[in-house]
Short mmCIF file of C-alpha atoms and ligand atoms in Angstrom, two decimals:
data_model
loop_
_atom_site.label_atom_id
_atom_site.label_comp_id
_atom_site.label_asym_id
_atom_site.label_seq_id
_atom_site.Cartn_x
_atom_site.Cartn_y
_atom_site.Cartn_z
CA UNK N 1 15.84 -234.48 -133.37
CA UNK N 2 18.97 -234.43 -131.23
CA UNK N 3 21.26 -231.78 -131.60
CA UNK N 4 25.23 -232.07 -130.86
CA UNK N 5 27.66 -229.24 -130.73
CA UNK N 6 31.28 -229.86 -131.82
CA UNK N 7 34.42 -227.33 -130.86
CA UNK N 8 37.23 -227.64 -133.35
CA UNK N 9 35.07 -229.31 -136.09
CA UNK N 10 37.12 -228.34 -139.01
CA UNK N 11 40.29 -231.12 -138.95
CA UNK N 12 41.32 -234.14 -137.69
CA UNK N 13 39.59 -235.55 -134.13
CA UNK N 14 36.51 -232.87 -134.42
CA UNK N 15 35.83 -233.75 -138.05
CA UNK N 16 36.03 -237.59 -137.32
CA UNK N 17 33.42 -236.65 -134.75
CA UNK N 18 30.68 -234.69 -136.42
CA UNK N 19 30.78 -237.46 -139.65
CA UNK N 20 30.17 -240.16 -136.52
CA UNK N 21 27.26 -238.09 -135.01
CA UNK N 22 26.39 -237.31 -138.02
CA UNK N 23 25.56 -240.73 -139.06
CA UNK N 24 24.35 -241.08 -135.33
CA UNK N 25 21.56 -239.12 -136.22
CA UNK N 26 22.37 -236.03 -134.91
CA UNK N 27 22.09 -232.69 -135.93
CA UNK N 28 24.59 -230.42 -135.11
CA UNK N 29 26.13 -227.33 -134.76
CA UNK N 30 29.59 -227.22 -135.47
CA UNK N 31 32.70 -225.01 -134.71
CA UNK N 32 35.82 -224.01 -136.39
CA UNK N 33 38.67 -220.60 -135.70
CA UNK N 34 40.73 -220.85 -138.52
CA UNK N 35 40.00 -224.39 -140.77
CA UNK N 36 36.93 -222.66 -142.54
CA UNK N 37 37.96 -224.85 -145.33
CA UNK N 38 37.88 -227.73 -143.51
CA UNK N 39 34.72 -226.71 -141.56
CA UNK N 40 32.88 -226.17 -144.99
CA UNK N 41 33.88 -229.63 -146.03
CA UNK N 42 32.47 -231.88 -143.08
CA UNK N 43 28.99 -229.35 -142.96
CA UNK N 44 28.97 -230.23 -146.56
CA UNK N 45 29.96 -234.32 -145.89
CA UNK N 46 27.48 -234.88 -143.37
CA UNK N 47 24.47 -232.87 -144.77
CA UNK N 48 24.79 -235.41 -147.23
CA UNK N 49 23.85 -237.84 -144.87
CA UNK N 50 20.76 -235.52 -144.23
CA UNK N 51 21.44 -233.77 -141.31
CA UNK N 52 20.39 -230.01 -140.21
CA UNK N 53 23.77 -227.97 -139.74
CA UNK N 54 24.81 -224.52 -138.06
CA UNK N 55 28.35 -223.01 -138.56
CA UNK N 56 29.89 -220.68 -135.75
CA UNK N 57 33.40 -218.88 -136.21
CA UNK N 58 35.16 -218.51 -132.77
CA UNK N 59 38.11 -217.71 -130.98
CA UNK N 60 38.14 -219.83 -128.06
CA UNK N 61 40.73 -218.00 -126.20
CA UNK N 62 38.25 -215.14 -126.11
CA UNK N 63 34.95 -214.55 -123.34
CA UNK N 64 33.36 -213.16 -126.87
CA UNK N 65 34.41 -215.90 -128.73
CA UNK N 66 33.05 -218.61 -126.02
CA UNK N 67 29.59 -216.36 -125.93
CA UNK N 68 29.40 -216.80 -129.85
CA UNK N 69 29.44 -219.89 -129.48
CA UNK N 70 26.79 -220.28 -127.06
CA UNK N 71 24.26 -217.25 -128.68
CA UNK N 72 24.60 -219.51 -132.08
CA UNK N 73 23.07 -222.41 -130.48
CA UNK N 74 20.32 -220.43 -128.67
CA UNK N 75 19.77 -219.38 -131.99
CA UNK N 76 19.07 -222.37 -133.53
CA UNK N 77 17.61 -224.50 -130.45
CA UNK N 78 15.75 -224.80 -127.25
CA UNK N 79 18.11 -227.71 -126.40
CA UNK N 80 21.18 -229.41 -126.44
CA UNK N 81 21.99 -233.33 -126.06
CA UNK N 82 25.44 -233.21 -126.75
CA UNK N 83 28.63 -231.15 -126.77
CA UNK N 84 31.93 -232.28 -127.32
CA UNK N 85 34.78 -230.06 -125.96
CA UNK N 86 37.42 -230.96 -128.61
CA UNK N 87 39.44 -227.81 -129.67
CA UNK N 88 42.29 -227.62 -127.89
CA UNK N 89 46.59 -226.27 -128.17
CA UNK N 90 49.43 -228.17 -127.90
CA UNK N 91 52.47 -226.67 -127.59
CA UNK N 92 55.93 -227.77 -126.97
CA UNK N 93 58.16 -225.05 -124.13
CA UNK N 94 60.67 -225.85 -121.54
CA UNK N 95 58.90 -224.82 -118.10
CA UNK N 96 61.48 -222.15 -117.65
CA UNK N 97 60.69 -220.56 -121.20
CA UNK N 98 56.64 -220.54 -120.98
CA UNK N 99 55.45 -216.72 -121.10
CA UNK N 100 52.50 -216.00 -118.85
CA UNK N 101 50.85 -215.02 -122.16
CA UNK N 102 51.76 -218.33 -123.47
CA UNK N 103 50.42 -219.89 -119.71
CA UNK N 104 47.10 -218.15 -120.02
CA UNK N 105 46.19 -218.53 -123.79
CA UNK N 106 47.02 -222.57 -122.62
CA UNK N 107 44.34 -222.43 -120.33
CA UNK N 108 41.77 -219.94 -122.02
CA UNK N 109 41.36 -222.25 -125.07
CA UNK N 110 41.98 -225.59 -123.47
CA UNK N 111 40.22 -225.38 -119.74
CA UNK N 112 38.36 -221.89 -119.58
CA UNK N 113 36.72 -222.52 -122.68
CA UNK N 114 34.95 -225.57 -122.20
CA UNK N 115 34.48 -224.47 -118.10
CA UNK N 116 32.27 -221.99 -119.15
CA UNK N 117 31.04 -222.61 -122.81
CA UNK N 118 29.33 -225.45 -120.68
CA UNK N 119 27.65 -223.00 -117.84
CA UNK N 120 26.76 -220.60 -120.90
CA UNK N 121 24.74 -224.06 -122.38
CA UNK N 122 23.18 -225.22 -119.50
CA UNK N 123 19.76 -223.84 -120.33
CA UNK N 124 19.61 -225.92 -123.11
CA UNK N 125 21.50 -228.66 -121.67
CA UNK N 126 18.87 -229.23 -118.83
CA UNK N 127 16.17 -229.08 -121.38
CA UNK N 128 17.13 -232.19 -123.22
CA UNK N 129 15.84 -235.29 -122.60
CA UNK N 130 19.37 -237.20 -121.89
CA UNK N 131 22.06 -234.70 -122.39
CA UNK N 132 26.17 -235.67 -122.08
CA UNK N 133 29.63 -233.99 -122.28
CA UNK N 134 32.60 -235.11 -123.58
CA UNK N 135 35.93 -233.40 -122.86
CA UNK N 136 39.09 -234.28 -124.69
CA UNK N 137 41.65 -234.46 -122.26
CA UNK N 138 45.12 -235.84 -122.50
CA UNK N 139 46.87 -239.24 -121.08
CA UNK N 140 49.64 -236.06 -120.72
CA UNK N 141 47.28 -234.81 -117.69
CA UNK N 142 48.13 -237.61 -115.53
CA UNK N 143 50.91 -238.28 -116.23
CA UNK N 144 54.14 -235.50 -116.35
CA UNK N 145 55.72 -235.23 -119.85
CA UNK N 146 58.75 -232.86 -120.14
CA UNK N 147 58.48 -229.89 -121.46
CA UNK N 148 54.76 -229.65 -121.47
CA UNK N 149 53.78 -228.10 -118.60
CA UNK N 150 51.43 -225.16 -119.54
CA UNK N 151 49.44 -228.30 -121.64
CA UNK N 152 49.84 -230.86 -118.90
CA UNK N 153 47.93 -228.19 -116.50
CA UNK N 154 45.35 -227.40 -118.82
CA UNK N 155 44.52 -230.97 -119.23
CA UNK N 156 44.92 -232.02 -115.65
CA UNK N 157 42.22 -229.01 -114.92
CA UNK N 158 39.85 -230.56 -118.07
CA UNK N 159 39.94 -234.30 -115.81
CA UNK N 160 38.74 -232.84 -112.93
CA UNK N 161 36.18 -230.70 -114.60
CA UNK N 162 34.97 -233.75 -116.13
CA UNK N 163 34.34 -234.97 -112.23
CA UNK N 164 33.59 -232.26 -110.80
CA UNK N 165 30.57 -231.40 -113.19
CA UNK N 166 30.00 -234.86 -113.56
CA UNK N 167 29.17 -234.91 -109.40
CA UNK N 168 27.74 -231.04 -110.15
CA UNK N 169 25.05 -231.74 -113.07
CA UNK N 170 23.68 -235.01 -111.71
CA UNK N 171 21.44 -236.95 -112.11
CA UNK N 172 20.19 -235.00 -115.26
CA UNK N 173 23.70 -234.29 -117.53
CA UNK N 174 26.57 -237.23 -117.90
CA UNK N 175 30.07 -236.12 -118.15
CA UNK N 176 32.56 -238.21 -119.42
CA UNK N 177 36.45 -237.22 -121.34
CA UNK N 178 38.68 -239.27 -123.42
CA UNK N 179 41.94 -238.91 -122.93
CA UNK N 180 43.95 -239.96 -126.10
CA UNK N 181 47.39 -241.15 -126.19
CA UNK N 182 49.03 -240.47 -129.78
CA UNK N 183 45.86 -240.12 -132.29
CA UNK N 184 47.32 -239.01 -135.62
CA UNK N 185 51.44 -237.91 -135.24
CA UNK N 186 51.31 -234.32 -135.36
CA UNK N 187 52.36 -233.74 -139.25
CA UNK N 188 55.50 -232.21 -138.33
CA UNK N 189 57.22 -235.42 -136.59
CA UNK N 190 59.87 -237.14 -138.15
CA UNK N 191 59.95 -241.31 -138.91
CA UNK N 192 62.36 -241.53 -135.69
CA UNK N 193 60.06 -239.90 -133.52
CA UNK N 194 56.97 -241.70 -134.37
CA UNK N 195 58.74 -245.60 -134.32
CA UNK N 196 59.94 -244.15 -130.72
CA UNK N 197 56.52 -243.27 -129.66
CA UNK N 198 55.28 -246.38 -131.11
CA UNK N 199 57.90 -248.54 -128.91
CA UNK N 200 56.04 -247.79 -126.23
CA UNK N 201 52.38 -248.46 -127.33
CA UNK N 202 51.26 -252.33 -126.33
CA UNK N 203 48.68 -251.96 -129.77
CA UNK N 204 51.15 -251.79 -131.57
CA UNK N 205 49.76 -248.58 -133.87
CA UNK N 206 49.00 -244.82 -133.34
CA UNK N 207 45.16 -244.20 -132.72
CA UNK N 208 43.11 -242.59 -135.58
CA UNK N 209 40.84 -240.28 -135.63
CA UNK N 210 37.81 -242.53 -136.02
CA UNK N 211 38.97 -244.63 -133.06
CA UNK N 212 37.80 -241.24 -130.74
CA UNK N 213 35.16 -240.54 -132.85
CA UNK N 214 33.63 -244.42 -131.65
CA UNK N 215 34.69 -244.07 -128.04
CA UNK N 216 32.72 -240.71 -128.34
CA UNK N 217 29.72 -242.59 -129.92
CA UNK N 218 29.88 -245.29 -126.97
CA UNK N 219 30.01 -242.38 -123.81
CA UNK N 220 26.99 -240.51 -125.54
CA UNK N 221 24.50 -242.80 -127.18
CA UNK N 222 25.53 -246.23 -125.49
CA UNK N 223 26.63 -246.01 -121.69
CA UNK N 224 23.88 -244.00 -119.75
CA UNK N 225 25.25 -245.53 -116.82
CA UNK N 226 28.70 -244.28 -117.16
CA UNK N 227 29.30 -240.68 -115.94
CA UNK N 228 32.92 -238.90 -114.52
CA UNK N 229 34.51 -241.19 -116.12
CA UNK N 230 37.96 -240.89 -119.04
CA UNK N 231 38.60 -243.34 -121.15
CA UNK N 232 42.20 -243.79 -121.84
CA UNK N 233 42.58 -243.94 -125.59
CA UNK N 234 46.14 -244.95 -126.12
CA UNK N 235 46.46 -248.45 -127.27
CA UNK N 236 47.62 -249.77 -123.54
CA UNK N 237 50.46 -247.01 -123.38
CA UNK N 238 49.24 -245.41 -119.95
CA UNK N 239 49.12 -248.86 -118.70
CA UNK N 240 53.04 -249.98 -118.72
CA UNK N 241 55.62 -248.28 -116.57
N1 NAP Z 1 45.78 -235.93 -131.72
C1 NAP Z 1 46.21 -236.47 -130.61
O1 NAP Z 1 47.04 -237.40 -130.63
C2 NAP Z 1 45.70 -235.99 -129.27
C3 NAP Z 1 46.29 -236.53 -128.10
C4 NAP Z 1 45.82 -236.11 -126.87
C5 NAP Z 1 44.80 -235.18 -126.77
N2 NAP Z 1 44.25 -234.69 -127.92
C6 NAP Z 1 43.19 -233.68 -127.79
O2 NAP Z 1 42.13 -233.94 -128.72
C7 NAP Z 1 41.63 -232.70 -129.23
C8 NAP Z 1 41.70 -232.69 -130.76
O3 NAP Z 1 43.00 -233.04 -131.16
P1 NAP Z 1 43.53 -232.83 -132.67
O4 NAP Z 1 44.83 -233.55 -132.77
O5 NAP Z 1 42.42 -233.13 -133.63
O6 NAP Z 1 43.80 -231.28 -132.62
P2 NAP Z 1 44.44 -230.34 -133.76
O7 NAP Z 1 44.58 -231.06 -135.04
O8 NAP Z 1 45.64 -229.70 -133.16
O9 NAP Z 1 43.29 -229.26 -133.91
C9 NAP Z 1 43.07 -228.33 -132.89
C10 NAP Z 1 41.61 -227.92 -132.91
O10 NAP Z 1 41.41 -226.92 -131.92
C11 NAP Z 1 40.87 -225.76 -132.52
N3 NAP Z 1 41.44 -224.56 -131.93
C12 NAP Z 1 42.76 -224.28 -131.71
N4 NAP Z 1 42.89 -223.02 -131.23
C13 NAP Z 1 41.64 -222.49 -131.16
C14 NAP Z 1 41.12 -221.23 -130.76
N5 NAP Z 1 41.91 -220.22 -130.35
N6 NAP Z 1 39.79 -221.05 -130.82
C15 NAP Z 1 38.99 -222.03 -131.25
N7 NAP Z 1 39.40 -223.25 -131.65
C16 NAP Z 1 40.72 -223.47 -131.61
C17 NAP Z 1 41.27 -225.83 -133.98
O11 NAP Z 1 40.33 -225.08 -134.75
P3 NAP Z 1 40.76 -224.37 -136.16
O12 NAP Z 1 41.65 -225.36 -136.86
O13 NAP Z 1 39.46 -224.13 -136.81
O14 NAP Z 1 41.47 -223.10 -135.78
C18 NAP Z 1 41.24 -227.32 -134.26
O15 NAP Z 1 39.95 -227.75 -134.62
C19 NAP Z 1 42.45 -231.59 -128.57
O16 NAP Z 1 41.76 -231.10 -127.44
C20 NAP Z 1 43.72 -232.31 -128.15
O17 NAP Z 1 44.36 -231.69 -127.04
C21 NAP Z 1 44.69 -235.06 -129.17
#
């Protein structure tokens, strides 16, 4: 049976995810920090589809934290077909306010993590029989939005790992990210701010969490030509001026 590990499984992107994988076929070990509620709720949803599933707690931001996650699925497997890198912080700073502390836990959670939760997985990674990556990157890591600049970074450094190991880990392991525009409006944005983000999307619509949760489907089970490659996942937004 294949097995896929999810980051950030508990809410939102990562729990549109596992239910896809999980109907997929996969079994999977999944990942939460803080949503244990929400972690306990999608293990729960897709063993009903009659999957095997592991639970790890983790800090991302943390070497410890990133080695948990690893030593869990060692634990529980010889190999590994899939991860998904999809935990991740946003945070909005002006550029002359961001705190190196702010700066580094940016890149610890959003770049380090997935840099080397990947080398701690490769073991199992080269073991499988077709094994992919996914990172979630950002349409925000190509292109400059104001007062983003810690997350802009981060993301621009998750693009070019997604190349880099893509080039790196070939033939054997694909590596592919999906860079979303606006998937689910963070919950605190007002009506003004999501019709002005809307104005500016061609589709007409935000993207939901089940649209990643195909495009994630496509790059692991359905292109096994397709490798250092991101999807842009934004409804045509990163294609207007
Ligand atoms: N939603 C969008 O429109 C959008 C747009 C562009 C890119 N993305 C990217 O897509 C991914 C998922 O987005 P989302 O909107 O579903 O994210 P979200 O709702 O903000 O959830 C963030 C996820 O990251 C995990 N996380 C945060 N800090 C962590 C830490 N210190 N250690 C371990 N895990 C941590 C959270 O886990 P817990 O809740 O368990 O703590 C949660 O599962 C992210 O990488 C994001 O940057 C999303």
């Amino acid at each position: 049976m294949a097995l896929a590990l999810i980051t950030g499984a508990g809410v939102r992107l990562g729990r549109a995810t596992t239910l896809a994988l999980a109907e997929a076929g996969y079994d999977l070990v999944l990942h939460a920090n803080r949503s244990l509620a929400g972690l306990s709720e999608v293990r729960d949803a897709a063993e009903t589809l009659g999957r095997a599933i592991h639970t790890v707690q983790a800090d991302l931001s943390t070497s410890e934290g990133v080695e948990n996650v690893a030593a869990t699925v060692r634990s529980v497997a010889t190999s590994l077909d899939v991860i998904v890198h999809n935990a991740g912080i946003f945070e909005r700073v002006a550029y002359e306010a961001i705190t190196r502390e702010q700066y580094r836990t940016m890149q610890a959670i959003n770049l380090e993590a997935p840099f080397f939760l990947t080398q701690a997985l490769l073991p199992l990674l080269r073991a499988a029989h077709a094994p992919s990556i996914i990172h979630l990157t950002d349409i925000g890591g190509e292109r400059a939005v104001s007062r983003y600049a810690h997350y802009g970074v981060s993301k621009a450094g998750l693009l070019m790992l997604t190349r880099q190991l893509a080039v790196e880990l070939a033939p054997h392991i694909r590596v592919n990210g999906i860079s979303p525009g606006t998937v689910a409006f963070p919950e605190d944005y007002t009506e003004e701010q999501r019709a002005s983000l809307l104005r500016r999307v061609p589709a007409g619509r935000e993207g939901t969490p089940e649209d990643v949760a195909r495009a994630v489907i496509f790059l692991v089970r359905d292109a096994p030509y397709v490798t250092g490659h991101v999807i842009a996942l934004d409804g045509g937004r990163s294609a207007q001026l």
